PDB file of C-alpha atoms in Angstrom:
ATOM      1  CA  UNK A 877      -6.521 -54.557 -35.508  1.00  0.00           C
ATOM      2  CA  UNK A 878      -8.947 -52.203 -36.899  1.00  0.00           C
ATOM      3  CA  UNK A 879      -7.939 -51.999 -40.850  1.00  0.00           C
ATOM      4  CA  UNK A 880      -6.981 -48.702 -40.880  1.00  0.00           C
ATOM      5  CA  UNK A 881      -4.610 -46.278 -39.701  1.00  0.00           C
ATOM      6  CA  UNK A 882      -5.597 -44.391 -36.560  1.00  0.00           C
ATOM      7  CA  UNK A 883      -4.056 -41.000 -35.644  1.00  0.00           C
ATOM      8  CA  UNK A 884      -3.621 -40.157 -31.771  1.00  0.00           C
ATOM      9  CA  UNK A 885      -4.532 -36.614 -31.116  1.00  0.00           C
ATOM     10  CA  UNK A 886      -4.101 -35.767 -27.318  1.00  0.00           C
ATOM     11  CA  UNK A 887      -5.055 -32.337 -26.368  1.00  0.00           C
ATOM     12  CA  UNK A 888      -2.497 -30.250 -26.714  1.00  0.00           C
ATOM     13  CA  UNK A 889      -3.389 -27.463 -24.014  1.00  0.00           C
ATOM     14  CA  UNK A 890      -3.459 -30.320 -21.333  1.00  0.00           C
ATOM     15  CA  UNK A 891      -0.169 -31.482 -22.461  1.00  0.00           C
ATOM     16  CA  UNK A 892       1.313 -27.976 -22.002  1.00  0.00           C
ATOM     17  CA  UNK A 893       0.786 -28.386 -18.610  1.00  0.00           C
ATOM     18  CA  UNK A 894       2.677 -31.421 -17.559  1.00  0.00           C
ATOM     19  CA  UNK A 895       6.244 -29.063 -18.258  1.00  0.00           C
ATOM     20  CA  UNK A 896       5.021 -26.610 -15.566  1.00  0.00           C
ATOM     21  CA  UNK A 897       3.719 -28.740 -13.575  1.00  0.00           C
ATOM     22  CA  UNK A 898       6.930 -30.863 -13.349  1.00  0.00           C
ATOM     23  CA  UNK A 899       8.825 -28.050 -13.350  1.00  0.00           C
ATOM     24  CA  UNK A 900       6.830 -26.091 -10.148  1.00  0.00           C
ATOM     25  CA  UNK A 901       7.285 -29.759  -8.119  1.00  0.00           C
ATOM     26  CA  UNK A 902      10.917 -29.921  -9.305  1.00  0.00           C
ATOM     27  CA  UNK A 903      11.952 -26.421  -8.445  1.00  0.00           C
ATOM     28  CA  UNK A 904       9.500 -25.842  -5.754  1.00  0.00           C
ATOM     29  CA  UNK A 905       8.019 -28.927  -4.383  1.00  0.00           C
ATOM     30  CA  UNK A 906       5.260 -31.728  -5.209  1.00  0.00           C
ATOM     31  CA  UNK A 907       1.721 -30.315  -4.324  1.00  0.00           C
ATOM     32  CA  UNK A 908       0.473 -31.576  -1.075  1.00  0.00           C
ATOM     33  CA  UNK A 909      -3.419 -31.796  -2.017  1.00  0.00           C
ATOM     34  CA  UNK A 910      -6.417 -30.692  -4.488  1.00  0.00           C
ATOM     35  CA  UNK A 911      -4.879 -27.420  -4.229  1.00  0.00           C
ATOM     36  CA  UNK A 912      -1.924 -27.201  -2.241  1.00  0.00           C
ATOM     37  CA  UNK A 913       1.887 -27.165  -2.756  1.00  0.00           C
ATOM     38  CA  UNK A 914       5.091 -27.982  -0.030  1.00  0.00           C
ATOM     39  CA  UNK A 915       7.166 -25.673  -0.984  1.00  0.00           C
ATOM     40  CA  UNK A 916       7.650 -21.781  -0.216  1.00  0.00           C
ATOM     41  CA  UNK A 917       6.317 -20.268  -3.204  1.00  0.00           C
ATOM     42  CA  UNK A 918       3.877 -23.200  -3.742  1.00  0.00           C
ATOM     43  CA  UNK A 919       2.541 -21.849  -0.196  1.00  0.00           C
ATOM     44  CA  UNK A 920       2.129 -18.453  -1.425  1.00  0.00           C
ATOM     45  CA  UNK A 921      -0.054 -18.881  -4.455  1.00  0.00           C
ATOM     46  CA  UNK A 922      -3.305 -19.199  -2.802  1.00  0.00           C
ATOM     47  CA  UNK A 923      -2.359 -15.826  -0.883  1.00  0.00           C
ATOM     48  CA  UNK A 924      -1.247 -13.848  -3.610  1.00  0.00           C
ATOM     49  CA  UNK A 925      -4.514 -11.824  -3.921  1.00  0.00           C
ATOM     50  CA  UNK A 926      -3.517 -10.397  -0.454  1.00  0.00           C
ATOM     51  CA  UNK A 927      -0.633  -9.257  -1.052  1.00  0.00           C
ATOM     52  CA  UNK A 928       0.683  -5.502  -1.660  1.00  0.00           C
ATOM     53  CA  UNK A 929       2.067  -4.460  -5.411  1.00  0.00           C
ATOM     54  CA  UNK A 930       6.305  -3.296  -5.035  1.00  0.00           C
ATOM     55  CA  UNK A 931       6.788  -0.378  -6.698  1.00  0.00           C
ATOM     56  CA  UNK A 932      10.001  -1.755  -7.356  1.00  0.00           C
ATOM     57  CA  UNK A 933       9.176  -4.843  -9.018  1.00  0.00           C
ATOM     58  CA  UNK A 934      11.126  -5.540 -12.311  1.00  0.00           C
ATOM     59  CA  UNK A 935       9.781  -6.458 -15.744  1.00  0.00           C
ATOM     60  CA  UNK A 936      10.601  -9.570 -17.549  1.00  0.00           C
ATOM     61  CA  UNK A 937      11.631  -8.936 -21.449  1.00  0.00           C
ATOM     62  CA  UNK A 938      12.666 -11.711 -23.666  1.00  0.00           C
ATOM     63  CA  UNK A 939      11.435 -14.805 -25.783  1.00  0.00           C
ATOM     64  CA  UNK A 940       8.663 -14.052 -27.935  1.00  0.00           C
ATOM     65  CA  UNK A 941       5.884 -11.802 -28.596  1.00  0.00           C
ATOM     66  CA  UNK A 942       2.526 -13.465 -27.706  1.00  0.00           C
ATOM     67  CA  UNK A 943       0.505 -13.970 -30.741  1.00  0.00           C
ATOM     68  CA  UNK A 944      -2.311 -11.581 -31.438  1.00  0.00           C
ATOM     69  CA  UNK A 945      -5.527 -13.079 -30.764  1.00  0.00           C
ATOM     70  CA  UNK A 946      -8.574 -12.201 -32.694  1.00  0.00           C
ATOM     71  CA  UNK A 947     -11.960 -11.188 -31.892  1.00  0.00           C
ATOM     72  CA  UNK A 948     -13.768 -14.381 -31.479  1.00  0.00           C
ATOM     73  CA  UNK A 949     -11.019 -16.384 -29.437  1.00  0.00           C
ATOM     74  CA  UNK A 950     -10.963 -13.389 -27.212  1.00  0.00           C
ATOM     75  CA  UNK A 951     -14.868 -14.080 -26.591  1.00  0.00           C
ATOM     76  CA  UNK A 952     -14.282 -17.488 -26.366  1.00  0.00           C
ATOM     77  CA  UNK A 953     -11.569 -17.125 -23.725  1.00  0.00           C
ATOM     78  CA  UNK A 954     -12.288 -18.155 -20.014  1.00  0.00           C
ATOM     79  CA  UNK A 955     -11.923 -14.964 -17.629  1.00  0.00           C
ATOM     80  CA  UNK A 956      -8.758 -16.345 -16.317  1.00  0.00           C
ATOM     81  CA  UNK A 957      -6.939 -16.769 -19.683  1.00  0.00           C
ATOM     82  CA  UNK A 958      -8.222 -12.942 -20.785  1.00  0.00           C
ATOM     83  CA  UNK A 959      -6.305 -12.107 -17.706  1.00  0.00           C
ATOM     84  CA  UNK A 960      -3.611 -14.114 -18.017  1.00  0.00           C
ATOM     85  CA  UNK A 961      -2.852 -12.204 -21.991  1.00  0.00           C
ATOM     86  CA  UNK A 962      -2.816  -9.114 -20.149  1.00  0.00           C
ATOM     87  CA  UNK A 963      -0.606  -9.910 -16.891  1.00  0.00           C
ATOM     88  CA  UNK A 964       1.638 -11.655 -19.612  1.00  0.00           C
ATOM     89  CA  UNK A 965       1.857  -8.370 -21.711  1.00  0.00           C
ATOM     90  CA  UNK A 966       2.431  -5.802 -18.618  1.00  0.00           C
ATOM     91  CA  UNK A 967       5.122  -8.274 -17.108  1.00  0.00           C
ATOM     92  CA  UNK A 968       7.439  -8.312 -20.363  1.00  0.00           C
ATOM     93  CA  UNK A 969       6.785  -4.249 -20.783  1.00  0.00           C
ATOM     94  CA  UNK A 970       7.209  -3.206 -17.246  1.00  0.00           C
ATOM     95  CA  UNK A 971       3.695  -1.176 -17.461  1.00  0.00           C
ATOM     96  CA  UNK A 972       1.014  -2.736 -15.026  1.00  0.00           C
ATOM     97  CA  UNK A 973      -2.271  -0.994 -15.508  1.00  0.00           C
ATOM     98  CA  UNK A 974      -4.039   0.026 -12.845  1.00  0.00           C
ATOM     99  CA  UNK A 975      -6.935  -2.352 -13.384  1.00  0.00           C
ATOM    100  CA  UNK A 976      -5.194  -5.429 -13.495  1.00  0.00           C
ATOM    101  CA  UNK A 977      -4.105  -4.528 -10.210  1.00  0.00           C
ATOM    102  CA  UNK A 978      -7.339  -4.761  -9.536  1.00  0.00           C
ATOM    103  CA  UNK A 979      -8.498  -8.348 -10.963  1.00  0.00           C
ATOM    104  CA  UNK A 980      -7.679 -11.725  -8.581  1.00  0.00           C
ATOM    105  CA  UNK A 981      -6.952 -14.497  -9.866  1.00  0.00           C
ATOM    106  CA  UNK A 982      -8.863 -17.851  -9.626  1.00  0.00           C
ATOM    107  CA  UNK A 983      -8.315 -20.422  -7.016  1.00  0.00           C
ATOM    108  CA  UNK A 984      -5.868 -22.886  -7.679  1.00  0.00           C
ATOM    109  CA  UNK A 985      -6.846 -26.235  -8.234  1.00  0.00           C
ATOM    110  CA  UNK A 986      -3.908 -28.642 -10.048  1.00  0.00           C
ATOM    111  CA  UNK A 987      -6.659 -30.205 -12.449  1.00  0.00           C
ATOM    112  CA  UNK A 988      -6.273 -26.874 -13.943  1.00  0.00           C
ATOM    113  CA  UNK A 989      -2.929 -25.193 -14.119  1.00  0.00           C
ATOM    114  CA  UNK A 990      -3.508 -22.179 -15.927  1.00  0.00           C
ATOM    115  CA  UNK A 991      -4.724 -21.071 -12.645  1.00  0.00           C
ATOM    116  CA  UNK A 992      -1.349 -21.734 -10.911  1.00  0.00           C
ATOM    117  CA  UNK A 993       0.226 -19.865 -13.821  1.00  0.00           C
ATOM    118  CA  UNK A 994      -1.863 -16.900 -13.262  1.00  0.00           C
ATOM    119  CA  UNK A 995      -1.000 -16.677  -9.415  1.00  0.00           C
ATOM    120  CA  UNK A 996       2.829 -17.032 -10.190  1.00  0.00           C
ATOM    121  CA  UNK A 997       2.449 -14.236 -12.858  1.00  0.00           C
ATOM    122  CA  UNK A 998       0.234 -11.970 -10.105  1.00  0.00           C
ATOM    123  CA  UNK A 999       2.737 -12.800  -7.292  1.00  0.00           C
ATOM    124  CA  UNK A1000       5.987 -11.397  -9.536  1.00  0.00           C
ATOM    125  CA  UNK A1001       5.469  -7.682  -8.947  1.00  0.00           C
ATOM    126  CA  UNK A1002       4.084  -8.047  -5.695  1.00  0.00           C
ATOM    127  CA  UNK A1003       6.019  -7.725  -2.122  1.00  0.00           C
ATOM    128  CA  UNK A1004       6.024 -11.337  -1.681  1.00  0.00           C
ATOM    129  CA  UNK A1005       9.230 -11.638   1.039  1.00  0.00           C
ATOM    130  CA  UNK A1006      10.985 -14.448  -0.679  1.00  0.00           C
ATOM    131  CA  UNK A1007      14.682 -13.799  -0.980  1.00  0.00           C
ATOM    132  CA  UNK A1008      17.605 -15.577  -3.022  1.00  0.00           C
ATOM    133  CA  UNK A1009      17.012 -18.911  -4.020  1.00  0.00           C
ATOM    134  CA  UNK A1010      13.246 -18.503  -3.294  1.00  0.00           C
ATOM    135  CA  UNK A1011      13.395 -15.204  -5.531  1.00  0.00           C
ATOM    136  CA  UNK A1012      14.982 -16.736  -8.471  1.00  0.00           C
ATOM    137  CA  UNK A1013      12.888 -20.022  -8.088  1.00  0.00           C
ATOM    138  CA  UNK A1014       9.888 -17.394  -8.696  1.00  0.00           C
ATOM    139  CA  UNK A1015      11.628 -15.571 -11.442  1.00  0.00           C
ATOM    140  CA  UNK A1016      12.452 -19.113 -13.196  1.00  0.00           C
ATOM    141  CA  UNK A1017       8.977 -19.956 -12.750  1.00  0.00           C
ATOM    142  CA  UNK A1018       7.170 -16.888 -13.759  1.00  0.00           C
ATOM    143  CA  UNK A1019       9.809 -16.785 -16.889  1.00  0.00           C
ATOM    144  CA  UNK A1020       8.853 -20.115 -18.149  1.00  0.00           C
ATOM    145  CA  UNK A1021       4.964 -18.914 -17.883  1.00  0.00           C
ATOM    146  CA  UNK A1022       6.051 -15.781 -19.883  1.00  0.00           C
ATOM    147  CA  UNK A1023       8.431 -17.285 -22.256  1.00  0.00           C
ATOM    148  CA  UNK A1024       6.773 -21.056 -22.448  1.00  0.00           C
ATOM    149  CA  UNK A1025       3.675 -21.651 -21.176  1.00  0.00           C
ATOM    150  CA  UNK A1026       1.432 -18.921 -21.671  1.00  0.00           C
ATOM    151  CA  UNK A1027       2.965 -18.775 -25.358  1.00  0.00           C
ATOM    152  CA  UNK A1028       2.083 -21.824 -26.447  1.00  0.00           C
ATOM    153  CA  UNK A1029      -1.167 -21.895 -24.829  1.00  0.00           C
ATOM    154  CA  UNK A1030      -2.427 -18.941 -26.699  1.00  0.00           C
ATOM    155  CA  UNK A1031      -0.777 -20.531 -30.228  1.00  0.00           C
ATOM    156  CA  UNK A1032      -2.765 -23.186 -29.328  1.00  0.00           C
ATOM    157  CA  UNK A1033      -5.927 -21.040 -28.496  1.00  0.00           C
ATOM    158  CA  UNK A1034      -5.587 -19.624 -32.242  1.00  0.00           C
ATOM    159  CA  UNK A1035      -3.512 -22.356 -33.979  1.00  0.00           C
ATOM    160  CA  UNK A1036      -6.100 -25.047 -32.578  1.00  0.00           C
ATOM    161  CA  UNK A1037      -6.565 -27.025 -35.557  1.00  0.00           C
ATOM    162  CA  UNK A1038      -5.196 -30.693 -36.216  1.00  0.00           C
ATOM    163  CA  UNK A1039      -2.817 -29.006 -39.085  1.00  0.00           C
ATOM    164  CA  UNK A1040      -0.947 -26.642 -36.580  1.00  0.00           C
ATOM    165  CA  UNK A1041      -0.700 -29.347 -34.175  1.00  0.00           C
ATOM    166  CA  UNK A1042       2.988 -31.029 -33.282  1.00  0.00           C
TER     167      UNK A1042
END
């Protein structure tokens, strides 16, 4: 229709979202609102800030390293993303730093899932009472932000050109 060829490029950090997204509702529950969820752990996200770090709380190795990010994507990084790099990097190591204890996380609204990710990565070493299936619902979750989503949203942060793109 036009003469030419046309190339489609869709953004590719708000396509890494749909996978978590589906995958919270699937696992969890659909969200119930702007900024709400049905299910337990859905429930708990906008209360995570409250809630008291476990000593006991178990670090989450595996899949691979997040890629370094230079200088001027880390100035170009909202707050929440910095944050998000270094909850991502204490979880796999097992050391939390005092002063991300110390950061909350931004509200959750599901126009913008990094958010979400962030509270499910705050909530993992925290004394959040959920118990079997709840628990590993919450360990699958924060595992696919660790292993998944987080790692491809920082490729894409660095890797953001057309070239790298799928």
């Amino acid at each position: 229709m036009l003469g030419h060829k046309c190339h489609w490029s869709v953004c590719l950090c708000h396509t890494n979202e749909l996978p978590l997204r589906h995958l919270i509702e699937q696992l969890d529950g659909p969200t119930s609102s702007k900024d709400g969820f049905t299910g337990p752990i859905g429930k708990l996200l906008s209360k995570v800030h409250e809630m008291e770090v476990d000593p006991n709380w178990q670090a989450l190795p595996g899949g691979e390293n997040l890629i370094d990010l230079p200088d001027d994507i880390v100035k170009g990084l909202c707050t929440d993303a910095n944050i998000c790099y270094q909850y991502c990097q204490a979880l796999k190591s097992g050391i939390l730093p005092p002063k991300l204890l110390e950061l909350k996380p931004g509200p959750i609204v599901h126009s913008r899932w990094l958010t979400t990710g962030e509270a499910l990565l705050y909530m993992w070493p925290r004394k959040h009472g959920l118990q079997d299936k709840d628990r590993k619902t919450l360990e699958l979750l924060v595992k696919f932000c660790l292993q998944s989503y987080f790692k491809l949203y920082f490729d894409i942060k660095v890797k953001h050109n057309l070239i790298h793109a799928s």
